[in-house]
CSV table of C-alpha atoms and ligand atoms in Angstrom, one decimal:
chain,number,residue,atom,x,y,z
A,1183,MET,CA,18.4,207.0,-180.1
A,1184,GLY,CA,16.8,205.3,-183.1
A,1185,THR,CA,19.1,203.8,-185.7
A,1186,GLY,CA,17.1,205.5,-188.5
A,1187,ARG,CA,19.3,208.6,-188.3
A,1188,LEU,CA,22.6,206.8,-188.5
A,1189,PRO,CA,24.5,207.0,-191.8
A,1190,PHE,CA,24.0,203.8,-193.8
A,1191,PHE,CA,27.7,202.7,-193.5
A,1192,LEU,CA,27.4,202.5,-189.8
A,1193,LEU,CA,24.6,199.9,-190.1
A,1194,LEU,CA,26.7,197.7,-192.4
A,1195,PRO,CA,28.6,195.8,-189.6
A,1196,LEU,CA,25.2,194.5,-188.4
A,1197,LEU,CA,24.8,192.6,-191.7
A,1198,VAL,CA,28.0,190.6,-191.7
A,1199,PRO,CA,28.0,187.1,-190.2
A,1200,GLY,CA,29.3,187.1,-186.7
A,1201,ALA,CA,27.4,190.3,-185.8
A,1202,VAL,CA,24.0,188.9,-186.6
A,1203,GLN,CA,21.5,189.4,-183.8
A,1204,GLY,CA,18.9,186.9,-185.0
A,1205,GLU,CA,17.3,184.2,-182.9
A,1206,VAL,CA,19.7,181.5,-183.9
A,1207,ILE,CA,22.9,183.3,-184.4
A,1208,GLN,CA,23.5,185.3,-181.4
A,1209,ASP,CA,25.2,185.4,-178.1
A,1210,PHE,CA,25.3,182.1,-176.2
A,1211,SER,CA,23.4,183.7,-173.3
A,1212,GLN,CA,20.1,182.5,-174.8
A,1213,CYS,CA,21.2,178.8,-174.5
A,1214,ALA,CA,24.0,178.9,-171.9
A,1215,TRP,CA,22.6,175.9,-170.0
A,1216,PHE,CA,24.4,173.7,-172.4
A,1217,PHE,CA,27.7,174.8,-170.8
A,1218,GLN,CA,28.9,173.6,-167.5
A,1219,GLY,CA,28.4,176.4,-165.0
A,1220,LYS,CA,26.7,178.3,-168.0
A,1221,VAL,CA,30.2,179.4,-169.0
A,1222,PRO,CA,31.3,178.8,-172.6
A,1223,PRO,CA,34.7,177.1,-173.1
A,1224,GLN,CA,37.5,179.7,-172.6
A,1225,GLY,CA,40.3,180.7,-175.0
A,1226,PHE,CA,38.7,179.7,-178.3
A,1227,ASP,CA,39.1,182.4,-181.0
A,1228,THR,CA,35.6,183.9,-181.5
A,1229,GLN,CA,36.6,186.5,-184.1
A,1230,ASN,CA,34.8,185.8,-187.3
A,1231,ARG,CA,33.0,182.9,-185.8
A,1232,VAL,CA,29.2,182.6,-185.5
A,1233,LYS,CA,27.6,181.4,-182.3
A,1234,ILE,CA,24.6,179.2,-183.0
A,1235,CYS,CA,21.9,178.3,-180.5
A,1236,GLN,CA,20.8,175.2,-182.5
A,1237,ARG,CA,17.0,175.5,-182.7
A,1238,TYR,CA,14.7,172.9,-184.1
A,1239,LYS,CA,10.9,172.6,-183.7
A,1240,ASN,CA,10.9,175.5,-181.3
A,1241,HIS,CA,13.5,174.1,-178.8
A,1242,TYR,CA,17.2,174.7,-178.4
A,1243,HIS,CA,19.0,171.4,-178.6
A,1244,PHE,CA,22.7,172.3,-178.4
A,1245,VAL,CA,25.2,175.0,-179.2
A,1246,THR,CA,27.8,175.4,-181.9
A,1247,LEU,CA,30.7,177.8,-182.5
A,1248,TYR,CA,31.2,177.9,-186.3
A,1249,ARG,CA,33.9,179.2,-188.5
A,1250,THR,CA,32.4,180.5,-191.7
A,1251,GLU,CA,35.4,181.0,-193.9
A,1252,LEU,CA,36.4,177.4,-193.6
A,1253,ARG,CA,32.8,176.1,-193.2
A,1254,ASN,CA,34.0,174.3,-190.1
A,1255,PRO,CA,32.5,173.9,-186.6
A,1256,ILE,CA,35.1,174.6,-183.9
A,1257,TYR,CA,32.9,172.8,-181.3
A,1258,SER,CA,29.4,171.8,-180.4
A,1259,ALA,CA,28.4,171.7,-176.7
A,1260,TYR,CA,25.5,169.5,-175.5
A,1261,ARG,CA,24.1,167.7,-172.5
A,1262,TYR,CA,23.1,164.2,-171.4
A,1263,PRO,CA,20.3,163.7,-170.7
A,1264,CYS,CA,18.7,166.5,-172.7
A,1265,THR,CA,15.9,165.3,-175.0
A,1266,MET,CA,13.5,167.9,-176.1
A,1267,GLY,CA,10.6,167.6,-178.5
A,1268,VAL,CA,8.5,164.5,-179.0
A,1269,THR,CA,8.8,163.4,-182.7
A,1270,LYS,CA,10.1,159.9,-182.9
A,1271,GLU,CA,13.7,160.3,-184.0
A,1272,LYS,CA,14.6,160.2,-187.6
A,1273,ARG,CA,17.5,161.3,-189.8
A,1274,PRO,CA,16.4,164.0,-192.1
A,1275,ARG,CA,17.3,163.7,-195.8
A,1276,PRO,CA,18.9,166.0,-196.8
A,1277,TRP,CA,20.5,167.4,-193.7
A,1278,PHE,CA,19.7,170.9,-192.3
A,1279,TYR,CA,21.6,174.1,-192.5
A,1280,GLU,CA,21.3,177.5,-190.7
A,1281,PRO,CA,19.5,180.1,-192.9
A,1282,GLN,CA,20.4,182.9,-190.5
A,1283,ILE,CA,24.1,182.6,-191.1
A,1284,ASP,CA,23.4,183.9,-194.6
A,1285,ASP,CA,20.4,186.1,-194.0
A,1286,PRO,CA,19.6,187.5,-190.5
A,1287,HIS,CA,16.0,187.8,-191.5
A,1288,ALA,CA,15.6,184.2,-192.4
A,1289,SER,CA,14.1,181.5,-190.3
A,1290,SER,CA,15.6,181.0,-186.8
A,1291,GLU,CA,15.2,177.3,-187.1
A,1292,MET,CA,17.5,174.9,-188.9
A,1293,THR,CA,16.1,174.1,-192.3
A,1294,SER,CA,16.6,171.6,-195.1
A,1295,SER,CA,19.7,172.3,-197.0
A,1296,ASN,CA,18.5,170.9,-200.3
A,1297,ASN,CA,18.5,173.2,-203.2
A,1298,THR,CA,20.5,175.8,-201.3
A,1299,SER,CA,23.9,177.3,-201.7
A,1300,SER,CA,25.8,179.4,-199.3
A,1301,ASP,CA,29.0,181.4,-199.1
A,1302,HIS,CA,29.4,180.9,-195.4
A,1303,GLN,CA,28.4,177.3,-194.5
A,1304,ALA,CA,28.3,173.8,-195.8
A,1305,VAL,CA,25.2,172.7,-197.7
A,1306,ASP,CA,24.1,169.2,-198.7
A,1307,ALA,CA,25.4,169.5,-202.3
A,1308,ASP,CA,29.0,170.0,-200.9
A,1309,TYR,CA,28.9,166.5,-199.5
A,1310,ARG,CA,27.0,164.8,-202.2
A,1311,GLY,CA,29.2,162.4,-204.1
A,1312,SER,CA,32.3,163.7,-202.2
A,1313,GLY,CA,33.2,160.3,-200.7
A,1314,TYR,CA,33.2,161.9,-197.3
A,1315,ASP,CA,30.8,161.1,-194.4
A,1316,ARG,CA,29.0,163.9,-192.7
A,1317,GLY,CA,30.8,163.4,-189.4
A,1318,HIS,CA,28.7,164.4,-186.4
A,1319,LEU,CA,30.3,166.4,-183.6
A,1320,TYR,CA,27.2,166.1,-181.2
A,1321,PRO,CA,26.4,162.4,-182.0
A,1322,TYR,CA,23.0,161.4,-183.2
A,1323,SER,CA,22.8,158.6,-180.7
A,1324,PHE,CA,23.3,160.7,-177.6
A,1325,ASN,CA,19.8,161.9,-177.0
A,1326,ARG,CA,16.4,161.0,-178.6
A,1327,ASN,CA,13.5,162.4,-180.5
A,1328,ASP,CA,13.9,165.9,-181.9
A,1329,SER,CA,17.2,166.3,-180.1
A,1330,ALA,CA,18.6,163.4,-182.1
A,1331,THR,CA,17.2,164.7,-185.4
A,1332,ALA,CA,18.6,168.2,-184.7
A,1333,THR,CA,22.1,166.8,-184.7
A,1334,CYS,CA,21.8,166.3,-188.4
A,1335,THR,CA,22.6,169.9,-189.3
A,1336,LEU,CA,25.7,170.6,-191.4
A,1337,THR,CA,27.0,173.2,-188.9
A,1338,ASN,CA,27.4,170.2,-186.5
A,1339,ALA,CA,29.4,168.1,-189.0
A,1340,VAL,CA,32.8,167.8,-190.5
A,1341,PRO,CA,33.9,165.8,-193.5
A,1342,GLN,CA,35.3,162.5,-192.3
A,1343,GLU,CA,36.6,159.5,-194.2
A,1344,HIS,CA,34.0,156.7,-193.6
A,1345,LYS,CA,36.3,154.3,-191.8
A,1346,ALA,CA,37.7,157.0,-189.5
A,1347,ASN,CA,34.2,158.2,-188.8
A,1348,VAL,CA,33.0,154.7,-187.8
A,1349,ASN,CA,36.1,154.2,-185.6
A,1350,TRP,CA,35.6,157.6,-183.9
A,1351,ALA,CA,32.1,156.4,-183.0
A,1352,LYS,CA,33.4,153.2,-181.6
A,1353,GLU,CA,36.5,154.4,-179.9
A,1354,ALA,CA,35.3,157.6,-178.4
A,1355,GLU,CA,31.5,158.4,-178.8
A,1356,ASP,CA,30.3,155.1,-177.5
A,1357,VAL,CA,32.5,155.3,-174.5
A,1358,VAL,CA,31.5,158.9,-173.8
A,1359,LEU,CA,27.8,157.8,-174.0
A,1360,GLU,CA,28.4,155.0,-171.5
A,1361,LEU,CA,30.2,157.4,-169.1
A,1362,ALA,CA,27.3,159.9,-169.5
A,1363,LYS,CA,24.9,157.1,-168.5
A,1364,ILE,CA,26.9,156.3,-165.4
A,1365,CYS,CA,26.9,160.0,-164.6
A,1366,HIS,CA,23.1,160.4,-164.9
A,1367,LYS,CA,22.5,157.1,-163.0
A,1368,SER,CA,24.6,158.6,-160.2
A,1369,GLY,CA,22.3,161.7,-160.0
A,1370,ARG,CA,24.4,164.1,-162.1
A,1371,SER,CA,24.4,165.6,-165.5
A,1372,ALA,CA,27.1,165.2,-168.2
A,1373,TYR,CA,28.2,168.2,-170.1
A,1374,VAL,CA,30.0,167.4,-173.4
A,1375,VAL,CA,32.0,169.6,-175.8
A,1376,THR,CA,33.1,168.0,-179.1
A,1377,GLY,CA,35.2,169.7,-181.7
A,1378,SER,CA,37.5,169.5,-184.6
A,1379,ALA,CA,41.0,170.9,-184.9
A,1380,ASN,CA,44.2,170.9,-187.0
A,1381,SER,CA,42.7,171.6,-190.4
A,1382,THR,CA,44.2,169.8,-193.4
A,1383,THR,CA,44.6,171.5,-196.7
A,1384,ILE,CA,41.8,169.4,-198.2
A,1385,LYS,CA,38.5,171.1,-199.0
A,1386,VAL,CA,35.4,169.1,-199.9
A,1387,ASN,CA,33.8,170.5,-203.1
A,1388,ASN,CA,36.6,173.1,-202.8
A,1389,LYS,CA,34.7,174.7,-199.9
A,1390,VAL,CA,34.4,172.6,-196.7
A,1391,ILE,CA,37.7,172.1,-194.8
A,1392,VAL,CA,38.6,168.6,-193.7
A,1393,PRO,CA,39.9,168.6,-190.1
A,1394,GLY,CA,42.9,166.5,-189.1
A,1395,VAL,CA,41.8,165.9,-185.5
A,1396,ALA,CA,38.5,165.2,-183.7
A,1397,TRP,CA,38.3,165.7,-179.9
A,1398,THR,CA,35.7,165.4,-177.2
A,1399,ALA,CA,35.6,166.4,-173.5
A,1400,LEU,CA,33.1,165.3,-170.9
A,1401,CYS,CA,32.3,166.7,-167.4
A,1402,CYS,CA,30.1,164.8,-165.0
A,1403,THR,CA,28.9,167.1,-162.3
A,1404,SER,CA,26.0,167.9,-160.1
A,1405,SER,CA,22.7,168.4,-161.8
A,1406,PRO,CA,21.4,171.9,-162.1
A,1407,SER,CA,18.0,172.8,-160.6
A,1408,PRO,CA,15.2,171.2,-162.6
A,1409,ASN,CA,13.1,174.3,-162.2
A,1410,THR,CA,15.5,176.5,-164.1
A,1411,ASP,CA,17.0,174.0,-166.5
A,1412,PRO,CA,15.1,173.3,-169.7
A,1413,CYS,CA,17.0,170.0,-170.2
A,1414,LEU,CA,15.6,168.6,-167.0
A,1415,ASN,CA,12.1,170.0,-167.5
A,1416,ASN,CA,11.2,167.2,-169.8
A,1417,ARG,CA,10.6,163.5,-169.1
A,1418,VAL,CA,13.9,161.8,-168.6
A,1419,TRP,CA,14.4,158.1,-169.1
A,1420,SER,CA,16.2,155.8,-166.7
A,1421,GLU,CA,19.4,154.0,-167.6
A,1422,GLY,CA,18.2,150.7,-166.3
A,1423,GLN,CA,19.8,148.1,-164.0
A,1424,ASP,CA,22.9,147.4,-166.1
A,1425,VAL,CA,24.5,150.8,-165.6
A,1426,PRO,CA,26.9,151.1,-162.7
A,1427,ARG,CA,27.0,154.2,-160.4
A,1428,CYS,CA,30.0,156.2,-159.4
A,1429,ASP,CA,29.9,158.3,-156.2
A,1430,LYS,CA,32.0,161.1,-157.6
A,1431,GLY,CA,32.0,163.5,-160.4
A,1432,PHE,CA,34.6,163.1,-163.1
A,1433,SER,CA,35.9,164.4,-166.4
A,1434,ALA,CA,37.5,162.7,-169.4
A,1435,ALA,CA,38.7,163.5,-172.9
A,1436,PHE,CA,39.5,161.8,-176.1
A,1437,LYS,CA,41.1,162.8,-179.3
A,1438,LYS,CA,41.7,161.0,-182.6
A,1439,ARG,CA,43.8,161.9,-185.5
A,1440,MET,CA,41.4,161.4,-188.4
A,1441,LEU,CA,43.7,162.1,-191.3
A,1442,PRO,CA,45.9,160.1,-191.5
A,1443,GLU,CA,43.9,157.9,-189.2
A,1444,GLU,CA,45.3,156.8,-185.8
A,1445,PRO,CA,43.4,155.2,-183.0
A,1446,ALA,CA,41.7,157.5,-180.5
A,1447,VAL,CA,43.6,158.2,-177.4
A,1448,ARG,CA,42.2,159.1,-174.0
A,1449,LEU,CA,43.7,162.0,-172.1
A,1450,THR,CA,42.8,164.4,-169.3
A,1451,VAL,CA,40.8,167.6,-170.0
A,1452,ARG,CA,43.9,169.6,-169.0
A,1453,GLU,CA,46.0,167.7,-171.5
A,1454,LEU,CA,43.5,168.3,-174.2
A,1455,GLN,CA,43.3,172.0,-173.4
A,1456,LYS,CA,47.1,172.2,-173.7
A,1457,GLU,CA,47.1,170.5,-177.1
A,1458,LEU,CA,44.3,172.7,-178.4
A,1459,GLY,CA,46.0,175.8,-177.0
A,1460,VAL,CA,42.8,176.9,-175.2
A,1461,GLY,CA,41.7,177.8,-171.6
A,1462,LYS,CA,39.2,176.0,-169.5
A,1463,ILE,CA,36.7,173.9,-171.4
A,1464,PHE,CA,34.6,173.5,-168.3
A,1465,GLU,CA,34.1,176.1,-165.7
A,1466,SER,CA,34.5,173.8,-162.7
A,1467,CYS,CA,34.8,170.0,-162.8
A,1468,ARG,CA,36.5,167.2,-160.9
A,1469,GLY,CA,39.7,166.2,-162.7
A,1470,THR,CA,40.4,169.5,-164.5
A,1471,SER,CA,42.9,170.8,-161.9
A,1472,ALA,CA,46.4,169.7,-161.3
A,1473,ASP,CA,45.3,168.4,-157.9
A,1474,ASP,CA,42.7,165.9,-158.9
A,1475,GLU,CA,43.8,165.2,-162.5
A,1476,VAL,CA,45.7,161.9,-162.0
A,1477,GLU,CA,43.3,160.4,-159.5
A,1478,THR,CA,40.3,161.2,-161.7
A,1479,PHE,CA,42.1,159.6,-164.7
A,1480,LYS,CA,42.5,156.4,-162.8
A,1481,ASP,CA,38.8,156.4,-161.7
A,1482,VAL,CA,37.7,156.9,-165.3
A,1483,THR,CA,40.0,154.0,-166.4
A,1484,LEU,CA,38.1,151.7,-164.1
A,1485,LEU,CA,34.7,153.0,-165.1
A,1486,ILE,CA,35.7,152.4,-168.7
A,1487,SER,CA,36.9,148.9,-168.1
A,1488,ALA,CA,33.6,148.2,-166.3
A,1489,VAL,CA,31.7,149.5,-169.3
A,1490,MET,CA,33.8,147.5,-171.7
A,1491,SER,CA,33.4,144.2,-170.0
A,1492,ALA,CA,29.7,144.9,-169.8
A,1493,ALA,CA,29.7,145.5,-173.6
A,1494,ASN,CA,31.5,142.2,-174.1
A,1495,GLY,CA,28.6,140.5,-172.3
A,1496,VAL,CA,30.6,138.5,-169.7
A,1497,ASP,CA,28.1,138.5,-166.9
A,1498,SER,CA,30.4,137.6,-164.0
A,1499,VAL,CA,33.1,139.9,-165.1
A,1500,LYS,CA,30.5,142.5,-165.7
A,1501,ARG,CA,29.2,142.4,-162.2
A,1502,TRP,CA,32.6,142.2,-160.7
A,1503,SER,CA,33.9,145.1,-162.7
A,1504,TRP,CA,31.0,147.3,-161.8
A,1505,GLU,CA,31.5,146.7,-158.1
A,1506,PHE,CA,35.1,147.4,-158.7
A,1507,ALA,CA,34.3,150.7,-160.4
A,1508,VAL,CA,32.0,151.8,-157.6
A,1509,MET,CA,34.5,150.7,-155.1
A,1510,CYS,CA,37.2,152.7,-156.8
A,1511,CYS,CA,35.2,155.9,-156.6
A,1512,LEU,CA,34.4,155.2,-153.0
A,1513,LEU,CA,38.1,154.4,-152.2
A,1514,SER,CA,39.3,157.6,-153.8
A,1515,GLU,CA,36.6,159.5,-151.8
A,1516,ILE,CA,38.1,158.4,-148.5
A,1517,GLY,CA,41.6,159.1,-149.7
A,1518,LEU,CA,42.9,155.7,-150.5
A,1519,LYS,CA,44.9,155.3,-153.6
A,1520,TRP,CA,44.3,152.6,-156.2
A,1521,VAL,CA,47.5,151.5,-158.0
B,2836,NAG,C1,9.8,160.6,-177.7
B,2836,NAG,O1,8.6,160.9,-178.2
B,2836,NAG,C2,7.6,160.0,-177.9
B,2836,NAG,C3,6.3,160.4,-178.6
B,2836,NAG,O2,6.5,160.4,-180.0
B,2836,NAG,C4,7.4,159.9,-176.4
B,2836,NAG,O3,6.4,158.9,-176.0
B,2836,NAG,C5,8.7,159.6,-175.7
B,2836,NAG,O4,8.5,159.7,-174.3
B,2836,NAG,C6,9.8,160.6,-176.1
B,2836,NAG,N1,11.0,160.1,-175.6
B,2836,NAG,C7,11.8,160.9,-174.8
B,2836,NAG,C8,13.0,160.3,-174.3
B,2836,NAG,O5,11.5,162.1,-174.6
B,2837,NAG,C1,14.3,170.9,-204.4
B,2837,NAG,O1,14.0,171.1,-205.7
B,2837,NAG,C2,13.2,170.1,-206.3
B,2837,NAG,C3,13.0,170.5,-207.8
B,2837,NAG,O2,14.1,171.1,-208.3
B,2837,NAG,C4,11.9,170.0,-205.6
B,2837,NAG,O3,11.1,168.9,-206.1
B,2837,NAG,C5,12.1,169.7,-204.1
B,2837,NAG,O4,10.9,169.7,-203.3
B,2837,NAG,C6,13.1,170.8,-203.5
B,2837,NAG,N1,13.4,170.4,-202.2
B,2837,NAG,C7,13.4,171.2,-201.1
B,2837,NAG,C8,13.7,170.6,-199.8
B,2837,NAG,O5,13.2,172.4,-201.2
B,2838,NAG,C1,17.0,167.8,-203.6
B,2838,NAG,O1,17.4,168.6,-204.7
B,2838,NAG,C2,17.7,167.8,-205.9
B,2838,NAG,C3,18.2,168.8,-207.0
B,2838,NAG,O2,17.5,170.0,-206.9
B,2838,NAG,C4,16.4,167.1,-206.3
B,2838,NAG,O3,16.7,166.3,-207.4
B,2838,NAG,C5,15.9,166.2,-205.2
B,2838,NAG,O4,14.7,165.6,-205.5
B,2838,NAG,C6,15.7,167.0,-203.9
B,2838,NAG,N1,15.4,166.1,-202.8
B,2838,NAG,C7,14.5,166.4,-201.9
B,2838,NAG,C8,14.4,165.4,-200.8
B,2838,NAG,O5,13.8,167.4,-201.9
B,2839,NAG,C1,47.9,169.8,-184.0
B,2839,NAG,O1,49.1,169.6,-184.6
B,2839,NAG,C2,50.2,170.0,-183.9
B,2839,NAG,C3,51.5,169.9,-184.7
B,2839,NAG,O2,51.6,168.7,-185.3
B,2839,NAG,C4,50.3,169.2,-182.6
B,2839,NAG,O3,51.4,169.6,-181.8
B,2839,NAG,C5,49.0,169.3,-181.8
B,2839,NAG,O4,49.0,168.5,-180.7
B,2839,NAG,C6,47.8,169.0,-182.7
B,2839,NAG,N1,46.6,169.2,-182.0
B,2839,NAG,C7,45.8,168.3,-181.5
B,2839,NAG,C8,44.6,168.7,-180.8
B,2839,NAG,O5,46.0,167.1,-181.7
């Protein structure tokens, strides 16, 4: 049946954000490979949220669940490695926004947010002179080229106080990136979901809500088939000699109270799920069941200490710690416990 014969009011729901069937704002099925097992995180409220397959220069780079009334991303989901596009990375000025949230007929690509206003999403003017950083969920430094540039879209950002933003990068994002490198070096892919929670009552420019908490969860698991996975269809760099391997998959999570600021804490994915009041963030991942949660947490502790001593540049400690980390993963594989 053609829609031409329907009374006009029946067509109206198609025009509100959340029901938009455009190229960018749609069901996640178009870009489900950013989710572990191609399954979106479970138990997040999706009512009145827009699902964005983040598109830039004709490629999907990541996925965002966005809450329009507070102009706040619930989470962005992305992969390491997953660099698409070839333009040498650069931060756009001003940042991008998603025209299709306001107009389903607009461009399906993220677009410069200069000179724009919106009733449903943050634009550049909201942040200008606000004193708040545009705090990335999917961090700029995680992939390269167009995938790095594409992270600079305001639907992937929350207002963060500068010092807390810098500390989040140091205390959580940098560690997650190192874990992702270990994961890829070990022949796997890292799936990451990063979000914001616990809204404060502060609104930047009276529009964009400031979240109280930032969180991130990583799952290192077997790589999908390169033939069906766009992330793996492109040239992938190697991590180099200095990155240790781990012979098991793993998961890890971090959260940080941003306002008032507290140091980031590491927790298990199950603990994070409980605090967020959601279901499974990852479909199936080592360390996300009661059975392997404790053991995986210990393994990741050792991986992180290896990464930290490497970052501190102490060569002998570095080498020793890596071997230690690899050994830990092997030990737990054959069922020995590390205390
Ligand atoms: C980034 O793009 C350059 C060309 O501008 C290309 O040589 C390089 O391989 C790309 N890097 C990645 C990681 O894809
Ligand atoms: C914004 O408007 C100014 C003039 O008001 C114009 O020079 C500039 O090119 C516009 N920028 C964008 C990104 O549209
Ligand atoms: C952005 O818009 C402002 C105000 O319209 C204008 O002054 C500025 O030049 C624009 N910047 C860019 C990069 O287009
Ligand atoms: C949000 O705040 C509540 C109440 O203070 C707290 O119990 C919960 O753990 C917080 N959520 C996160 C993810 O930190």
